[in-house]
CSV table of C-alpha atoms in Angstrom, one decimal:
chain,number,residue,atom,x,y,z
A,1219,UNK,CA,0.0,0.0,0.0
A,1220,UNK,CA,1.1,3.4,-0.9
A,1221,UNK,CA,1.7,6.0,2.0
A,1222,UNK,CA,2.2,9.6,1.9
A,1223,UNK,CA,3.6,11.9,4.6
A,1224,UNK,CA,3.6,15.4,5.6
A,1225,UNK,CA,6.0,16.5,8.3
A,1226,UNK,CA,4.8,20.1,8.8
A,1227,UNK,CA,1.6,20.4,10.4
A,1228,UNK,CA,1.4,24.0,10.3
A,1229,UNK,CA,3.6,26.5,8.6
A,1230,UNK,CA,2.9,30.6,8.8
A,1231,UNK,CA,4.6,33.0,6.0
A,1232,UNK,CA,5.1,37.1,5.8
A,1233,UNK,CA,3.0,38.2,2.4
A,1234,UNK,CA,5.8,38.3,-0.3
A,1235,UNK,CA,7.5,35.7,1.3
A,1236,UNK,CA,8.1,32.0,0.0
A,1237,UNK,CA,7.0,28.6,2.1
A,1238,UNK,CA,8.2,25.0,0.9
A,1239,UNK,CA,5.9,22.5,1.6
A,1240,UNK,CA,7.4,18.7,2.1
A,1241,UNK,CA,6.0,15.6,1.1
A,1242,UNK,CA,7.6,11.8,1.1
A,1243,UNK,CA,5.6,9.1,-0.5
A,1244,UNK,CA,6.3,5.3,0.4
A,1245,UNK,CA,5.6,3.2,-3.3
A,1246,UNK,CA,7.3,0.3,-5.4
A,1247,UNK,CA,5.5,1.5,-8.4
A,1248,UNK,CA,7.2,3.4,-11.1
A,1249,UNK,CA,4.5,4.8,-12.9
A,1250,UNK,CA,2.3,7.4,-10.8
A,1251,UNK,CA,1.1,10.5,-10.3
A,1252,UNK,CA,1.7,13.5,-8.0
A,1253,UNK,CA,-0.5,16.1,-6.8
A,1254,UNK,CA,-0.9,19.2,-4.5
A,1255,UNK,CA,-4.8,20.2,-3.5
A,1256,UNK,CA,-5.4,23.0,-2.1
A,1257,UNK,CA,-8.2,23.3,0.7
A,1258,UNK,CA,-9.2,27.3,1.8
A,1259,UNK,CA,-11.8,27.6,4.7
A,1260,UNK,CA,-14.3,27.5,2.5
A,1261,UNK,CA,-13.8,24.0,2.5
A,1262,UNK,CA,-13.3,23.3,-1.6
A,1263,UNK,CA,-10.3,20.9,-2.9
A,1264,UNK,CA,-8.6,22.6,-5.6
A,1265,UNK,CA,-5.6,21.2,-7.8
A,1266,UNK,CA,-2.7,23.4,-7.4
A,1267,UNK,CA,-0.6,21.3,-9.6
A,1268,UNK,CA,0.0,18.1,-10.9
A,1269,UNK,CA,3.1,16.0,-11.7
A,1270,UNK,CA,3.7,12.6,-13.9
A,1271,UNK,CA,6.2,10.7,-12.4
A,1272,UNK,CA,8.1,9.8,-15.6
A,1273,UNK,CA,8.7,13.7,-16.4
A,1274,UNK,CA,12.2,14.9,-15.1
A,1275,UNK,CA,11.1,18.3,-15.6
A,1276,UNK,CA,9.2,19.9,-12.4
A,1277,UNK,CA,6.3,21.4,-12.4
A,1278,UNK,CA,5.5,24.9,-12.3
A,1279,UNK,CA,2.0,26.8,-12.5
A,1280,UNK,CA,2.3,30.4,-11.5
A,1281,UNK,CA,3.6,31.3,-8.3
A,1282,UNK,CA,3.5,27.2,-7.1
A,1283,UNK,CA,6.5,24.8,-8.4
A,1284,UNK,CA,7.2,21.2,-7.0
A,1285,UNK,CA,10.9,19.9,-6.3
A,1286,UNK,CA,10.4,16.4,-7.3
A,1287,UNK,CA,13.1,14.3,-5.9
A,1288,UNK,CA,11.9,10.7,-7.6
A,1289,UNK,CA,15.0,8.6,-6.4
A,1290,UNK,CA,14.0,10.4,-2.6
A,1291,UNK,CA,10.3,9.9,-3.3
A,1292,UNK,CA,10.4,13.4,-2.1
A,1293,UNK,CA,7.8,16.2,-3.7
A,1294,UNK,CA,7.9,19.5,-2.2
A,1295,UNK,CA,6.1,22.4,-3.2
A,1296,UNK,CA,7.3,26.0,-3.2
A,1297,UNK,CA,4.8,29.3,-2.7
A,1298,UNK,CA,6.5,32.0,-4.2
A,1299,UNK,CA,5.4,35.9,-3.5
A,1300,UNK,CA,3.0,34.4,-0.7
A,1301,UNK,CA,-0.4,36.1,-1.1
A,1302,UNK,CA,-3.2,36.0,2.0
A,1303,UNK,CA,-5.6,33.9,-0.6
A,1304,UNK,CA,-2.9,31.5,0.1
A,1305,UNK,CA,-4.0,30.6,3.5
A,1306,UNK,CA,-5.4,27.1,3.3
A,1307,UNK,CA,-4.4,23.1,4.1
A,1308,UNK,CA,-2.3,22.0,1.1
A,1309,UNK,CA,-2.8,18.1,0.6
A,1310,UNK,CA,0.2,16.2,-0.6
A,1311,UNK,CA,-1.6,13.3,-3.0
A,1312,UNK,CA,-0.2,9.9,-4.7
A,1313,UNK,CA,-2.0,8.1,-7.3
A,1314,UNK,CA,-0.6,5.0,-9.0
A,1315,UNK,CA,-1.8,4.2,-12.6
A,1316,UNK,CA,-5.0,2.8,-13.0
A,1317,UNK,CA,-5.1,3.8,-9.1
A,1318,UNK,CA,-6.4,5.4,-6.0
A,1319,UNK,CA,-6.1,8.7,-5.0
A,1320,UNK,CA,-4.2,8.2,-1.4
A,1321,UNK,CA,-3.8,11.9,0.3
A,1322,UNK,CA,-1.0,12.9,3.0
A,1323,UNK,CA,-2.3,14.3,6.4
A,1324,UNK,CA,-2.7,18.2,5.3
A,1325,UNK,CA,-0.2,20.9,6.2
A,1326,UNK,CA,-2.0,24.1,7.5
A,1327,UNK,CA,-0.1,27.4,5.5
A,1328,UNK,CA,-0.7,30.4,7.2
A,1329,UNK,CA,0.1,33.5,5.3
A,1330,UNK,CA,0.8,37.1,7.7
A,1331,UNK,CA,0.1,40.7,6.3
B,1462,UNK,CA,-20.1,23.5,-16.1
B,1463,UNK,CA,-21.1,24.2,-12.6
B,1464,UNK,CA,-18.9,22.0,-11.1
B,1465,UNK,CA,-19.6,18.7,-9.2
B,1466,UNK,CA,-22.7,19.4,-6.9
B,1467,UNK,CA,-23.4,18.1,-3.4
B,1468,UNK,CA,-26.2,18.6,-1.3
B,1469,UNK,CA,-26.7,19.2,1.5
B,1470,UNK,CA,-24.1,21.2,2.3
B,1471,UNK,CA,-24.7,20.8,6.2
B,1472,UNK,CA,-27.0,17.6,7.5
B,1473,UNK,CA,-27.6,17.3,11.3
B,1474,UNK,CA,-29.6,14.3,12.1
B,1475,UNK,CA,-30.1,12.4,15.3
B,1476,UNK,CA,-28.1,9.1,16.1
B,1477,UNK,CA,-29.5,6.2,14.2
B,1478,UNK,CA,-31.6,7.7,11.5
B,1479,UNK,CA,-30.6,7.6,7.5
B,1480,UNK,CA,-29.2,10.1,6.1
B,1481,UNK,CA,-28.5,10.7,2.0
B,1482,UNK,CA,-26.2,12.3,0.7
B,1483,UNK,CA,-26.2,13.2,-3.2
B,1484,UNK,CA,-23.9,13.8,-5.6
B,1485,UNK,CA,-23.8,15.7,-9.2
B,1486,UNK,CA,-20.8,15.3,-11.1
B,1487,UNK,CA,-19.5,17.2,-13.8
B,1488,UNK,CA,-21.0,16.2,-17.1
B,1489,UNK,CA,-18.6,13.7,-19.2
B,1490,UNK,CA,-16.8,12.7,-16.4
B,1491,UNK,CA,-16.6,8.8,-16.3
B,1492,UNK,CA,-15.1,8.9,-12.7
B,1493,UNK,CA,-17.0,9.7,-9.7
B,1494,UNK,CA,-15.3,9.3,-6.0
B,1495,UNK,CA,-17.1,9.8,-2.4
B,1496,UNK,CA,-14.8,11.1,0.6
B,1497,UNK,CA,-14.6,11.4,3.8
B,1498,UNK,CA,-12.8,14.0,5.8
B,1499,UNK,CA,-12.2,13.6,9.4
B,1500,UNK,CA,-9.7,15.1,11.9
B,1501,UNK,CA,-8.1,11.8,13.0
B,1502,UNK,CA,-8.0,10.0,10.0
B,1503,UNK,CA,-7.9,12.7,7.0
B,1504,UNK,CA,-9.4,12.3,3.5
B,1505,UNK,CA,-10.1,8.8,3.0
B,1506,UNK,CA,-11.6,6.8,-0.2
B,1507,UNK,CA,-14.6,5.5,0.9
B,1508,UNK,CA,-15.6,3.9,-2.8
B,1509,UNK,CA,-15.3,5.0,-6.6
B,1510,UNK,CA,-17.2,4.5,-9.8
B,1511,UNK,CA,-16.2,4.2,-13.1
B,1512,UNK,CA,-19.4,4.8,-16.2
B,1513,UNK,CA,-21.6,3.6,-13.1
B,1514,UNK,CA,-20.2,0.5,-11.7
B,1515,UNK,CA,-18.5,0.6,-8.9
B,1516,UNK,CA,-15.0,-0.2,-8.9
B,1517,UNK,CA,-13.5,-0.1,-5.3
B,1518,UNK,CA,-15.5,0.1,-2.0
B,1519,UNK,CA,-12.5,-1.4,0.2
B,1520,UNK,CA,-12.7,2.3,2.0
B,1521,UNK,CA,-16.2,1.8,3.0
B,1522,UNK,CA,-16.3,0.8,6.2
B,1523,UNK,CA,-18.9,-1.0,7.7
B,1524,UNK,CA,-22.4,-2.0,6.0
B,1525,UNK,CA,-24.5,0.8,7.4
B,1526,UNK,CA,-22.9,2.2,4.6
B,1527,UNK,CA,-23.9,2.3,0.9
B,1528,UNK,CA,-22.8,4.0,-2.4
B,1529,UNK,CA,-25.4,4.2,-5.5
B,1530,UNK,CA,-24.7,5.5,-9.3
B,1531,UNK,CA,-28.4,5.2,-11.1
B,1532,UNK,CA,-27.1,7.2,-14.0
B,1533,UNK,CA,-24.0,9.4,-15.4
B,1534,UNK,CA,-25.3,12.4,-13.4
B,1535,UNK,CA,-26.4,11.2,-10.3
B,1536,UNK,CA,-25.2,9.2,-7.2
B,1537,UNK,CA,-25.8,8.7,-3.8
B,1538,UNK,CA,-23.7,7.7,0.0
B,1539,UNK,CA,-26.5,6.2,2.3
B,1540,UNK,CA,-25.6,5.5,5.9
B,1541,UNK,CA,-28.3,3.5,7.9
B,1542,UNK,CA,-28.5,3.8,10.5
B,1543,UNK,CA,-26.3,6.7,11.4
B,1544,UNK,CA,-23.7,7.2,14.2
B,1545,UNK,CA,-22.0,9.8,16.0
B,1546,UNK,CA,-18.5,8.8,14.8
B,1547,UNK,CA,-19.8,9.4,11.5
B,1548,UNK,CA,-19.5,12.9,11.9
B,1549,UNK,CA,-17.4,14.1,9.2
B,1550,UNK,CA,-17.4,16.1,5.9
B,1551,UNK,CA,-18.5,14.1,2.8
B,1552,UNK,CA,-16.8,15.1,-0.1
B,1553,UNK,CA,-17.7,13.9,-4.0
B,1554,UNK,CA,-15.3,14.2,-6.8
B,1555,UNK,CA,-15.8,13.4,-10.0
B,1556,UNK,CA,-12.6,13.0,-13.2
B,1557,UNK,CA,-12.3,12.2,-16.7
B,1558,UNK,CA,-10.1,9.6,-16.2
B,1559,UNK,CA,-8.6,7.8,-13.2
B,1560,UNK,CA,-5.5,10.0,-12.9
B,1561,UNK,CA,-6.4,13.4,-14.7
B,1562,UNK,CA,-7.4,16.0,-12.1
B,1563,UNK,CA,-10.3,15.1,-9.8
B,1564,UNK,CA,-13.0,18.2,-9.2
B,1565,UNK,CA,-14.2,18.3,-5.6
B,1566,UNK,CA,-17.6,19.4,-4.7
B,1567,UNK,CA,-18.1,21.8,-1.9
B,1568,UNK,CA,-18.9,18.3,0.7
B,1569,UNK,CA,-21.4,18.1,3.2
B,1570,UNK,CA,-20.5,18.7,6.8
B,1571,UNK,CA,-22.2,15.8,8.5
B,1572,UNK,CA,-23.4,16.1,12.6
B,1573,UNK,CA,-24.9,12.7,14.0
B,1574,UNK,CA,-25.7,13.5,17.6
């Protein structure tokens, strides 16, 4: 069974500032799927971004990129320019293919005027 | 598209009574996934559909529970009869395929007391 981990329960970040978010995922497959959601107080999942696991390249949307460590089953993702709409619980994700979604435990992102 | 649809958005109900919960998905989606958010134990997959057949109800867990797909457009999460511990928020998702990005509903905050 696949696992994924969060360390950081709770991180807080001056506006303008940058947060890494860390995730570690436990799997012996080699095709899957990476993802970060994004959970506001008003209680929607939204996809931040979204990585194949056979792409070298990271991915990048915006302000958000991943560092995507595959060897370190490592996926962290980076807030750059940290805005207050930012505030939320990021969800590390794992999906093998053909697969489950399997989420990490949440990491609560605080963002500080 | 509106989205994936869920309602209620907040159920209270006493101990041992059914409850329903219903699900829209987003038009042409083939996947459609029912979650369940809880403090202790995160977002778990309680059971997923794929074109209306259910595909994986390992998460569910126990048989007061039930999952329904009638038609592309519709499906319900039945618990009868209800407990406390299943207090929680009740998300649907729906995908066009297993691992493209899944679209969250808004959930529905479940209270059994």
């Amino acid at each position: 069974a696949q696992t994924v981990t969060q360390s950081q329960p709770e991180m807080s970040v001056q506006e303008a500032e940058t947060v890494t978010l860390s995730c570690t995922y436990d799997t012996s497959e080699s095709n899957y799927y990476l993802f970060w959601y994004k959970q506001p107080p008003s209680r929607q999942m939204i996809l931040v971004i979204r990585q194949e696991a056979y792409k070298q390249q990271n991915a990048t949307e915006n302000r958000f990129s991943v560092n995507f460590q595959k060897a370190a089953k490592s996926f962290s993702l980076k807030i750059s320019d940290s805005q207050l709409g930012d505030t939320a619980m990021y969800f590390c994700a794992f999906q093998a293919a053909g697969n489950k979604l399997t989420f990490g435990g949440g990491t609560r992102v605080l963002v500080k005027p | 598209d509106a989205g994936v649809i869920q309602s209620p958005r907040h159920e209270v109900t006493e101990m041992g009574q059914e409850v329903t919960l219903r699900c829209k998905p987003i038009s042409g989606h083939d996947y459609l996934f029912w979650y369940r958010q809880t403090m202790m134990r995160g977002l778990e997959l309680l059971i997923y559909f794929n074109n209306n057949v259910p595909i994986d109800d390992s998460g569910m867990p126990e048989d007061r529970f039930s999952a329904k797909m009638p038609n592309a457009s519709f499906s319900t999460l039945k618990i009868q009869p209800s407990e406390p511990r299943d207090s929680a928020v009740y998300f649907c998702a729906s995908s066009h395929q297993l691992n493209t990005e899944a679209f969250f509903g808004q959930g529905t905050r479940l209270t059994v007391v």
